[in-house]
PDB file of N, CA, C and O in Angstrom:
ATOM      1  N   UNK A1317     129.798  81.245 148.230  1.00  0.00           N
ATOM      2  CA  UNK A1317     129.960  80.133 149.155  1.00  0.00           C
ATOM      3  C   UNK A1317     130.135  80.616 150.587  1.00  0.00           C
ATOM      4  O   UNK A1317     129.815  79.912 151.510  1.00  0.00           O
ATOM      5  N   UNK A1318     130.607  81.843 150.788  1.00  0.00           N
ATOM      6  CA  UNK A1318     130.774  82.358 152.146  1.00  0.00           C
ATOM      7  C   UNK A1318     129.439  82.439 152.871  1.00  0.00           C
ATOM      8  O   UNK A1318     129.354  82.146 154.056  1.00  0.00           O
ATOM      9  N   UNK A1319     128.396  82.864 152.172  1.00  0.00           N
ATOM     10  CA  UNK A1319     127.081  82.962 152.801  1.00  0.00           C
ATOM     11  C   UNK A1319     126.606  81.594 153.263  1.00  0.00           C
ATOM     12  O   UNK A1319     126.065  81.462 154.363  1.00  0.00           O
ATOM     13  N   UNK A1320     126.824  80.568 152.457  1.00  0.00           N
ATOM     14  CA  UNK A1320     126.444  79.205 152.834  1.00  0.00           C
ATOM     15  C   UNK A1320     127.170  78.777 154.102  1.00  0.00           C
ATOM     16  O   UNK A1320     126.570  78.145 154.982  1.00  0.00           O
ATOM     17  N   UNK A1321     128.430  79.120 154.202  1.00  0.00           N
ATOM     18  CA  UNK A1321     129.203  78.783 155.400  1.00  0.00           C
ATOM     19  C   UNK A1321     128.683  79.548 156.615  1.00  0.00           C
ATOM     20  O   UNK A1321     128.614  78.999 157.720  1.00  0.00           O
ATOM     21  N   UNK A1322     128.316  80.821 156.424  1.00  0.00           N
ATOM     22  CA  UNK A1322     127.761  81.600 157.525  1.00  0.00           C
ATOM     23  C   UNK A1322     126.434  81.018 157.989  1.00  0.00           C
ATOM     24  O   UNK A1322     126.158  80.959 159.190  1.00  0.00           O
ATOM     25  N   UNK A1323     125.611  80.602 157.049  1.00  0.00           N
ATOM     26  CA  UNK A1323     124.325  79.990 157.400  1.00  0.00           C
ATOM     27  C   UNK A1323     124.557  78.717 158.205  1.00  0.00           C
ATOM     28  O   UNK A1323     123.925  78.507 159.242  1.00  0.00           O
ATOM     29  N   UNK A1324     125.473  77.872 157.764  1.00  0.00           N
ATOM     30  CA  UNK A1324     125.750  76.634 158.498  1.00  0.00           C
ATOM     31  C   UNK A1324     126.312  76.950 159.878  1.00  0.00           C
ATOM     32  O   UNK A1324     125.945  76.307 160.867  1.00  0.00           O
ATOM     33  N   UNK A1325     127.181  77.942 159.971  1.00  0.00           N
ATOM     34  CA  UNK A1325     127.717  78.355 161.263  1.00  0.00           C
ATOM     35  C   UNK A1325     126.611  78.852 162.185  1.00  0.00           C
ATOM     36  O   UNK A1325     126.603  78.568 163.380  1.00  0.00           O
ATOM     37  N   UNK A1326     125.664  79.601 161.623  1.00  0.00           N
ATOM     38  CA  UNK A1326     124.525  80.080 162.403  1.00  0.00           C
ATOM     39  C   UNK A1326     123.706  78.912 162.933  1.00  0.00           C
ATOM     40  O   UNK A1326     123.345  78.883 164.114  1.00  0.00           O
ATOM     41  N   UNK A1327     123.407  77.946 162.079  1.00  0.00           N
ATOM     42  CA  UNK A1327     122.622  76.775 162.487  1.00  0.00           C
ATOM     43  C   UNK A1327     123.345  76.041 163.613  1.00  0.00           C
ATOM     44  O   UNK A1327     122.740  75.701 164.636  1.00  0.00           O
ATOM     45  N   UNK A1328     124.623  75.794 163.444  1.00  0.00           N
ATOM     46  CA  UNK A1328     125.403  75.090 164.478  1.00  0.00           C
ATOM     47  C   UNK A1328     125.387  75.853 165.793  1.00  0.00           C
ATOM     48  O   UNK A1328     125.232  75.257 166.866  1.00  0.00           O
ATOM     49  N   UNK A1329     125.536  77.168 165.723  1.00  0.00           N
ATOM     50  CA  UNK A1329     125.549  77.986 166.928  1.00  0.00           C
ATOM     51  C   UNK A1329     124.176  77.988 167.595  1.00  0.00           C
ATOM     52  O   UNK A1329     124.062  77.824 168.810  1.00  0.00           O
ATOM     53  N   UNK A1330     123.120  78.172 166.812  1.00  0.00           N
ATOM     54  CA  UNK A1330     121.769  78.212 167.368  1.00  0.00           C
ATOM     55  C   UNK A1330     121.404  76.897 168.050  1.00  0.00           C
ATOM     56  O   UNK A1330     120.767  76.891 169.102  1.00  0.00           O
ATOM     57  N   UNK A1331     121.840  75.790 167.472  1.00  0.00           N
ATOM     58  CA  UNK A1331     121.573  74.477 168.058  1.00  0.00           C
ATOM     59  C   UNK A1331     122.317  74.308 169.380  1.00  0.00           C
ATOM     60  O   UNK A1331     121.832  73.644 170.286  1.00  0.00           O
ATOM     61  N   UNK A1332     123.460  74.932 169.506  1.00  0.00           N
ATOM     62  CA  UNK A1332     124.287  74.746 170.707  1.00  0.00           C
ATOM     63  C   UNK A1332     123.732  75.471 171.938  1.00  0.00           C
ATOM     64  O   UNK A1332     124.155  75.196 173.055  1.00  0.00           O
ATOM     65  N   UNK A1333     122.786  76.387 171.754  1.00  0.00           N
ATOM     66  CA  UNK A1333     122.216  77.128 172.871  1.00  0.00           C
ATOM     67  C   UNK A1333     120.870  76.500 173.225  1.00  0.00           C
ATOM     68  O   UNK A1333     119.890  76.653 172.494  1.00  0.00           O
ATOM     69  N   UNK A1334     120.827  75.821 174.358  1.00  0.00           N
ATOM     70  CA  UNK A1334     119.647  75.037 174.721  1.00  0.00           C
ATOM     71  C   UNK A1334     118.374  75.865 174.836  1.00  0.00           C
ATOM     72  O   UNK A1334     117.298  75.394 174.493  1.00  0.00           O
ATOM     73  N   UNK A1335     118.479  77.094 175.296  1.00  0.00           N
ATOM     74  CA  UNK A1335     117.258  77.889 175.470  1.00  0.00           C
ATOM     75  C   UNK A1335     116.635  78.301 174.142  1.00  0.00           C
ATOM     76  O   UNK A1335     115.505  78.781 174.111  1.00  0.00           O
ATOM     77  N   UNK A1336     117.353  78.124 173.047  1.00  0.00           N
ATOM     78  CA  UNK A1336     116.797  78.420 171.723  1.00  0.00           C
ATOM     79  C   UNK A1336     115.901  77.309 171.217  1.00  0.00           C
ATOM     80  O   UNK A1336     115.167  77.506 170.261  1.00  0.00           O
ATOM     81  N   UNK A1337     115.984  76.133 171.824  1.00  0.00           N
ATOM     82  CA  UNK A1337     115.210  74.987 171.357  1.00  0.00           C
ATOM     83  C   UNK A1337     113.773  75.051 171.854  1.00  0.00           C
ATOM     84  O   UNK A1337     113.500  75.420 172.984  1.00  0.00           O
ATOM     85  N   UNK A1338     112.882  74.663 170.991  1.00  0.00           N
ATOM     86  CA  UNK A1338     111.478  74.485 171.355  1.00  0.00           C
ATOM     87  C   UNK A1338     111.015  73.247 170.596  1.00  0.00           C
ATOM     88  O   UNK A1338     110.738  73.311 169.412  1.00  0.00           O
ATOM     89  N   UNK A1339     111.058  72.123 171.267  1.00  0.00           N
ATOM     90  CA  UNK A1339     110.675  70.868 170.627  1.00  0.00           C
ATOM     91  C   UNK A1339     111.618  70.464 169.504  1.00  0.00           C
ATOM     92  O   UNK A1339     111.189  69.877 168.525  1.00  0.00           O
ATOM     93  N   UNK A1340     112.902  70.793 169.627  1.00  0.00           N
ATOM     94  CA  UNK A1340     113.883  70.458 168.607  1.00  0.00           C
ATOM     95  C   UNK A1340     113.988  71.493 167.497  1.00  0.00           C
ATOM     96  O   UNK A1340     114.773  71.342 166.574  1.00  0.00           O
ATOM     97  N   UNK A1341     113.173  72.541 167.574  1.00  0.00           N
ATOM     98  CA  UNK A1341     113.187  73.596 166.559  1.00  0.00           C
ATOM     99  C   UNK A1341     113.937  74.822 167.088  1.00  0.00           C
ATOM    100  O   UNK A1341     114.065  75.012 168.291  1.00  0.00           O
ATOM    101  N   UNK A1342     114.410  75.645 166.155  1.00  0.00           N
ATOM    102  CA  UNK A1342     115.101  76.888 166.507  1.00  0.00           C
ATOM    103  C   UNK A1342     114.404  78.053 165.810  1.00  0.00           C
ATOM    104  O   UNK A1342     113.642  77.852 164.860  1.00  0.00           O
ATOM    105  N   UNK A1343     114.673  79.270 166.287  1.00  0.00           N
ATOM    106  CA  UNK A1343     114.094  80.456 165.652  1.00  0.00           C
ATOM    107  C   UNK A1343     114.641  80.618 164.235  1.00  0.00           C
ATOM    108  O   UNK A1343     115.822  80.404 163.997  1.00  0.00           O
ATOM    109  N   UNK A1344     113.767  81.023 163.348  1.00  0.00           N
ATOM    110  CA  UNK A1344     114.166  81.226 161.955  1.00  0.00           C
ATOM    111  C   UNK A1344     114.237  82.718 161.646  1.00  0.00           C
ATOM    112  O   UNK A1344     113.217  83.408 161.662  1.00  0.00           O
ATOM    113  N   UNK A1345     115.443  83.238 161.374  1.00  0.00           N
ATOM    114  CA  UNK A1345     115.590  84.668 161.098  1.00  0.00           C
ATOM    115  C   UNK A1345     115.464  85.029 159.613  1.00  0.00           C
ATOM    116  O   UNK A1345     116.033  86.022 159.171  1.00  0.00           O
ATOM    117  N   UNK A1346     114.708  84.237 158.845  1.00  0.00           N
ATOM    118  CA  UNK A1346     114.560  84.562 157.425  1.00  0.00           C
ATOM    119  C   UNK A1346     113.571  85.714 157.258  1.00  0.00           C
ATOM    120  O   UNK A1346     112.890  86.123 158.198  1.00  0.00           O
ATOM    121  N   UNK A1347     113.479  86.222 156.041  1.00  0.00           N
ATOM    122  CA  UNK A1347     112.584  87.350 155.749  1.00  0.00           C
ATOM    123  C   UNK A1347     111.132  87.009 156.015  1.00  0.00           C
ATOM    124  O   UNK A1347     110.352  87.864 156.421  1.00  0.00           O
ATOM    125  N   UNK A1348     110.741  85.773 155.809  1.00  0.00           N
ATOM    126  CA  UNK A1348     109.345  85.368 156.003  1.00  0.00           C
ATOM    127  C   UNK A1348     109.022  85.163 157.480  1.00  0.00           C
ATOM    128  O   UNK A1348     107.994  85.624 157.971  1.00  0.00           O
ATOM    129  N   UNK A1349     109.888  84.480 158.194  1.00  0.00           N
ATOM    130  CA  UNK A1349     109.620  84.113 159.588  1.00  0.00           C
ATOM    131  C   UNK A1349     109.946  85.234 160.573  1.00  0.00           C
ATOM    132  O   UNK A1349     109.425  85.258 161.682  1.00  0.00           O
ATOM    133  N   UNK A1350     110.835  86.136 160.201  1.00  0.00           N
ATOM    134  CA  UNK A1350     111.186  87.323 160.994  1.00  0.00           C
ATOM    135  C   UNK A1350     111.616  87.003 162.424  1.00  0.00           C
ATOM    136  O   UNK A1350     111.312  87.730 163.354  1.00  0.00           O
ATOM    137  N   UNK A1351     112.291  85.888 162.600  1.00  0.00           N
ATOM    138  CA  UNK A1351     112.841  85.481 163.897  1.00  0.00           C
ATOM    139  C   UNK A1351     111.749  85.203 164.931  1.00  0.00           C
ATOM    140  O   UNK A1351     112.003  85.208 166.120  1.00  0.00           O
ATOM    141  N   UNK A1352     110.523  84.967 164.466  1.00  0.00           N
ATOM    142  CA  UNK A1352     109.405  84.712 165.376  1.00  0.00           C
ATOM    143  C   UNK A1352     108.961  83.259 165.366  1.00  0.00           C
ATOM    144  O   UNK A1352     108.390  82.790 166.339  1.00  0.00           O
ATOM    145  N   UNK A1353     109.200  82.546 164.284  1.00  0.00           N
ATOM    146  CA  UNK A1353     108.772  81.153 164.171  1.00  0.00           C
ATOM    147  C   UNK A1353     109.905  80.215 164.576  1.00  0.00           C
ATOM    148  O   UNK A1353     111.069  80.480 164.311  1.00  0.00           O
ATOM    149  N   UNK A1354     109.526  79.121 165.211  1.00  0.00           N
ATOM    150  CA  UNK A1354     110.467  78.045 165.531  1.00  0.00           C
ATOM    151  C   UNK A1354     110.282  76.952 164.486  1.00  0.00           C
ATOM    152  O   UNK A1354     109.163  76.467 164.287  1.00  0.00           O
ATOM    153  N   UNK A1355     111.380  76.600 163.812  1.00  0.00           N
ATOM    154  CA  UNK A1355     111.337  75.591 162.758  1.00  0.00           C
ATOM    155  C   UNK A1355     112.498  74.623 162.918  1.00  0.00           C
ATOM    156  O   UNK A1355     113.486  74.924 163.593  1.00  0.00           O
ATOM    157  N   UNK A1356     112.388  73.480 162.269  1.00  0.00           N
ATOM    158  CA  UNK A1356     113.470  72.490 162.277  1.00  0.00           C
ATOM    159  C   UNK A1356     114.715  73.132 161.656  1.00  0.00           C
ATOM    160  O   UNK A1356     114.608  73.899 160.686  1.00  0.00           O
ATOM    161  N   UNK A1357     115.910  72.842 162.192  1.00  0.00           N
ATOM    162  CA  UNK A1357     117.140  73.447 161.660  1.00  0.00           C
ATOM    163  C   UNK A1357     117.316  73.289 160.146  1.00  0.00           C
ATOM    164  O   UNK A1357     117.818  74.206 159.483  1.00  0.00           O
ATOM    165  N   UNK A1358     116.901  72.171 159.578  1.00  0.00           N
ATOM    166  CA  UNK A1358     117.022  71.989 158.126  1.00  0.00           C
ATOM    167  C   UNK A1358     116.131  72.973 157.358  1.00  0.00           C
ATOM    168  O   UNK A1358     116.517  73.482 156.307  1.00  0.00           O
ATOM    169  N   UNK A1359     114.953  73.237 157.907  1.00  0.00           N
ATOM    170  CA  UNK A1359     114.039  74.194 157.281  1.00  0.00           C
ATOM    171  C   UNK A1359     114.606  75.609 157.411  1.00  0.00           C
ATOM    172  O   UNK A1359     114.551  76.401 156.465  1.00  0.00           O
ATOM    173  N   UNK A1360     115.170  75.923 158.583  1.00  0.00           N
ATOM    174  CA  UNK A1360     115.784  77.236 158.787  1.00  0.00           C
ATOM    175  C   UNK A1360     116.902  77.446 157.778  1.00  0.00           C
ATOM    176  O   UNK A1360     117.002  78.505 157.160  1.00  0.00           O
ATOM    177  N   UNK A1361     117.726  76.431 157.565  1.00  0.00           N
ATOM    178  CA  UNK A1361     118.823  76.518 156.592  1.00  0.00           C
ATOM    179  C   UNK A1361     118.274  76.835 155.204  1.00  0.00           C
ATOM    180  O   UNK A1361     118.761  77.736 154.517  1.00  0.00           O
ATOM    181  N   UNK A1362     117.238  76.115 154.795  1.00  0.00           N
ATOM    182  CA  UNK A1362     116.664  76.336 153.466  1.00  0.00           C
ATOM    183  C   UNK A1362     116.043  77.729 153.357  1.00  0.00           C
ATOM    184  O   UNK A1362     116.195  78.400 152.339  1.00  0.00           O
ATOM    185  N   UNK A1363     115.360  78.178 154.412  1.00  0.00           N
ATOM    186  CA  UNK A1363     114.778  79.523 154.388  1.00  0.00           C
ATOM    187  C   UNK A1363     115.862  80.575 154.216  1.00  0.00           C
ATOM    188  O   UNK A1363     115.709  81.505 153.423  1.00  0.00           O
ATOM    189  N   UNK A1364     116.943  80.440 154.972  1.00  0.00           N
ATOM    190  CA  UNK A1364     118.013  81.437 154.894  1.00  0.00           C
ATOM    191  C   UNK A1364     118.684  81.428 153.526  1.00  0.00           C
ATOM    192  O   UNK A1364     119.040  82.488 152.999  1.00  0.00           O
ATOM    193  N   UNK A1365     118.845  80.262 152.955  1.00  0.00           N
ATOM    194  CA  UNK A1365     119.494  80.174 151.645  1.00  0.00           C
ATOM    195  C   UNK A1365     118.594  80.692 150.528  1.00  0.00           C
ATOM    196  O   UNK A1365     119.069  81.295 149.570  1.00  0.00           O
ATOM    197  N   UNK A1366     117.286  80.484 150.655  1.00  0.00           N
ATOM    198  CA  UNK A1366     116.378  80.856 149.575  1.00  0.00           C
ATOM    199  C   UNK A1366     115.712  82.211 149.763  1.00  0.00           C
ATOM    200  O   UNK A1366     115.442  82.903 148.789  1.00  0.00           O
ATOM    201  N   UNK A1367     115.432  82.589 151.012  1.00  0.00           N
ATOM    202  CA  UNK A1367     114.690  83.823 151.263  1.00  0.00           C
ATOM    203  C   UNK A1367     115.560  84.952 151.781  1.00  0.00           C
ATOM    204  O   UNK A1367     115.163  86.103 151.744  1.00  0.00           O
ATOM    205  N   UNK A1368     116.734  84.619 152.317  1.00  0.00           N
ATOM    206  CA  UNK A1368     117.612  85.638 152.883  1.00  0.00           C
ATOM    207  C   UNK A1368     117.265  85.924 154.332  1.00  0.00           C
ATOM    208  O   UNK A1368     116.299  85.415 154.876  1.00  0.00           O
ATOM    209  N   UNK A1369     118.051  86.771 154.931  1.00  0.00           N
ATOM    210  CA  UNK A1369     117.907  87.100 156.342  1.00  0.00           C
ATOM    211  C   UNK A1369     116.962  88.282 156.504  1.00  0.00           C
ATOM    212  O   UNK A1369     117.000  89.237 155.716  1.00  0.00           O
ATOM    213  N   UNK A1370     116.116  88.222 157.517  1.00  0.00           N
ATOM    214  CA  UNK A1370     115.163  89.289 157.821  1.00  0.00           C
ATOM    215  C   UNK A1370     115.870  90.629 157.968  1.00  0.00           C
ATOM    216  O   UNK A1370     116.854  90.746 158.674  1.00  0.00           O
ATOM    217  N   UNK A1371     115.395  91.631 157.296  1.00  0.00           N
ATOM    218  CA  UNK A1371     115.958  92.972 157.367  1.00  0.00           C
ATOM    219  C   UNK A1371     117.276  93.119 156.635  1.00  0.00           C
ATOM    220  O   UNK A1371     117.932  94.143 156.751  1.00  0.00           O
ATOM    221  N   UNK A1372     117.695  92.085 155.892  1.00  0.00           N
ATOM    222  CA  UNK A1372     118.956  92.149 155.173  1.00  0.00           C
ATOM    223  C   UNK A1372     120.166  92.172 156.089  1.00  0.00           C
ATOM    224  O   UNK A1372     121.254  92.542 155.682  1.00  0.00           O
ATOM    225  N   UNK A1373     119.963  91.772 157.337  1.00  0.00           N
ATOM    226  CA  UNK A1373     121.059  91.786 158.301  1.00  0.00           C
ATOM    227  C   UNK A1373     122.015  90.626 158.054  1.00  0.00           C
ATOM    228  O   UNK A1373     121.596  89.563 157.610  1.00  0.00           O
ATOM    229  N   UNK A1374     123.284  90.826 158.372  1.00  0.00           N
ATOM    230  CA  UNK A1374     124.214  89.704 158.284  1.00  0.00           C
ATOM    231  C   UNK A1374     123.813  88.604 159.262  1.00  0.00           C
ATOM    232  O   UNK A1374     123.188  88.866 160.285  1.00  0.00           O
ATOM    233  N   UNK A1375     124.161  87.388 158.945  1.00  0.00           N
ATOM    234  CA  UNK A1375     123.817  86.246 159.794  1.00  0.00           C
ATOM    235  C   UNK A1375     124.370  86.435 161.202  1.00  0.00           C
ATOM    236  O   UNK A1375     123.713  86.109 162.183  1.00  0.00           O
ATOM    237  N   UNK A1376     125.544  87.019 161.344  1.00  0.00           N
ATOM    238  CA  UNK A1376     126.137  87.192 162.672  1.00  0.00           C
ATOM    239  C   UNK A1376     125.317  88.129 163.543  1.00  0.00           C
ATOM    240  O   UNK A1376     125.240  87.945 164.762  1.00  0.00           O
ATOM    241  N   UNK A1377     124.675  89.129 162.969  1.00  0.00           N
ATOM    242  CA  UNK A1377     123.805  90.017 163.741  1.00  0.00           C
ATOM    243  C   UNK A1377     122.601  89.241 164.245  1.00  0.00           C
ATOM    244  O   UNK A1377     122.145  89.427 165.372  1.00  0.00           O
ATOM    245  N   UNK A1378     122.089  88.323 163.448  1.00  0.00           N
ATOM    246  CA  UNK A1378     120.964  87.496 163.878  1.00  0.00           C
ATOM    247  C   UNK A1378     121.364  86.618 165.058  1.00  0.00           C
ATOM    248  O   UNK A1378     120.569  86.403 165.966  1.00  0.00           O
ATOM    249  N   UNK A1379     122.576  86.127 165.041  1.00  0.00           N
ATOM    250  CA  UNK A1379     123.078  85.341 166.179  1.00  0.00           C
ATOM    251  C   UNK A1379     123.045  86.191 167.430  1.00  0.00           C
ATOM    252  O   UNK A1379     122.576  85.749 168.486  1.00  0.00           O
ATOM    253  N   UNK A1380     123.495  87.421 167.353  1.00  0.00           N
ATOM    254  CA  UNK A1380     123.480  88.309 168.508  1.00  0.00           C
ATOM    255  C   UNK A1380     122.062  88.553 168.990  1.00  0.00           C
ATOM    256  O   UNK A1380     121.817  88.607 170.184  1.00  0.00           O
ATOM    257  N   UNK A1381     121.129  88.701 168.092  1.00  0.00           N
ATOM    258  CA  UNK A1381     119.742  88.923 168.494  1.00  0.00           C
ATOM    259  C   UNK A1381     119.165  87.711 169.204  1.00  0.00           C
ATOM    260  O   UNK A1381     118.387  87.851 170.140  1.00  0.00           O
ATOM    261  N   UNK A1382     119.524  86.523 168.764  1.00  0.00           N
ATOM    262  CA  UNK A1382     119.032  85.316 169.427  1.00  0.00           C
ATOM    263  C   UNK A1382     119.589  85.224 170.834  1.00  0.00           C
ATOM    264  O   UNK A1382     118.888  84.894 171.777  1.00  0.00           O
ATOM    265  N   UNK A1383     120.852  85.548 170.999  1.00  0.00           N
ATOM    266  CA  UNK A1383     121.477  85.490 172.315  1.00  0.00           C
ATOM    267  C   UNK A1383     120.826  86.490 173.259  1.00  0.00           C
ATOM    268  O   UNK A1383     120.563  86.202 174.415  1.00  0.00           O
ATOM    269  N   UNK A1384     120.512  87.668 172.757  1.00  0.00           N
ATOM    270  CA  UNK A1384     120.015  88.749 173.607  1.00  0.00           C
ATOM    271  C   UNK A1384     118.499  88.703 173.801  1.00  0.00           C
ATOM    272  O   UNK A1384     117.985  89.378 174.674  1.00  0.00           O
ATOM    273  N   UNK A1385     117.791  87.931 172.993  1.00  0.00           N
ATOM    274  CA  UNK A1385     116.332  87.942 173.127  1.00  0.00           C
ATOM    275  C   UNK A1385     115.835  86.845 174.034  1.00  0.00           C
ATOM    276  O   UNK A1385     116.505  86.052 174.550  1.00  0.00           O
TER     277      UNK A1385
END
């Protein structure tokens, strides 16, 4: 359940940063999208829960990458 909470925290954080938005979508750091695709937050949540995070990185590291990129 901790991973689910981290994913939700990531979604909430990503939504709060306006420069991450592109037409209401946010970057998806799942293994398939590799932080390159912009998807609806609900789709990003499902990707992270089902496919995992790109590179096996913790969700918090992905947050840092979004802030710095």
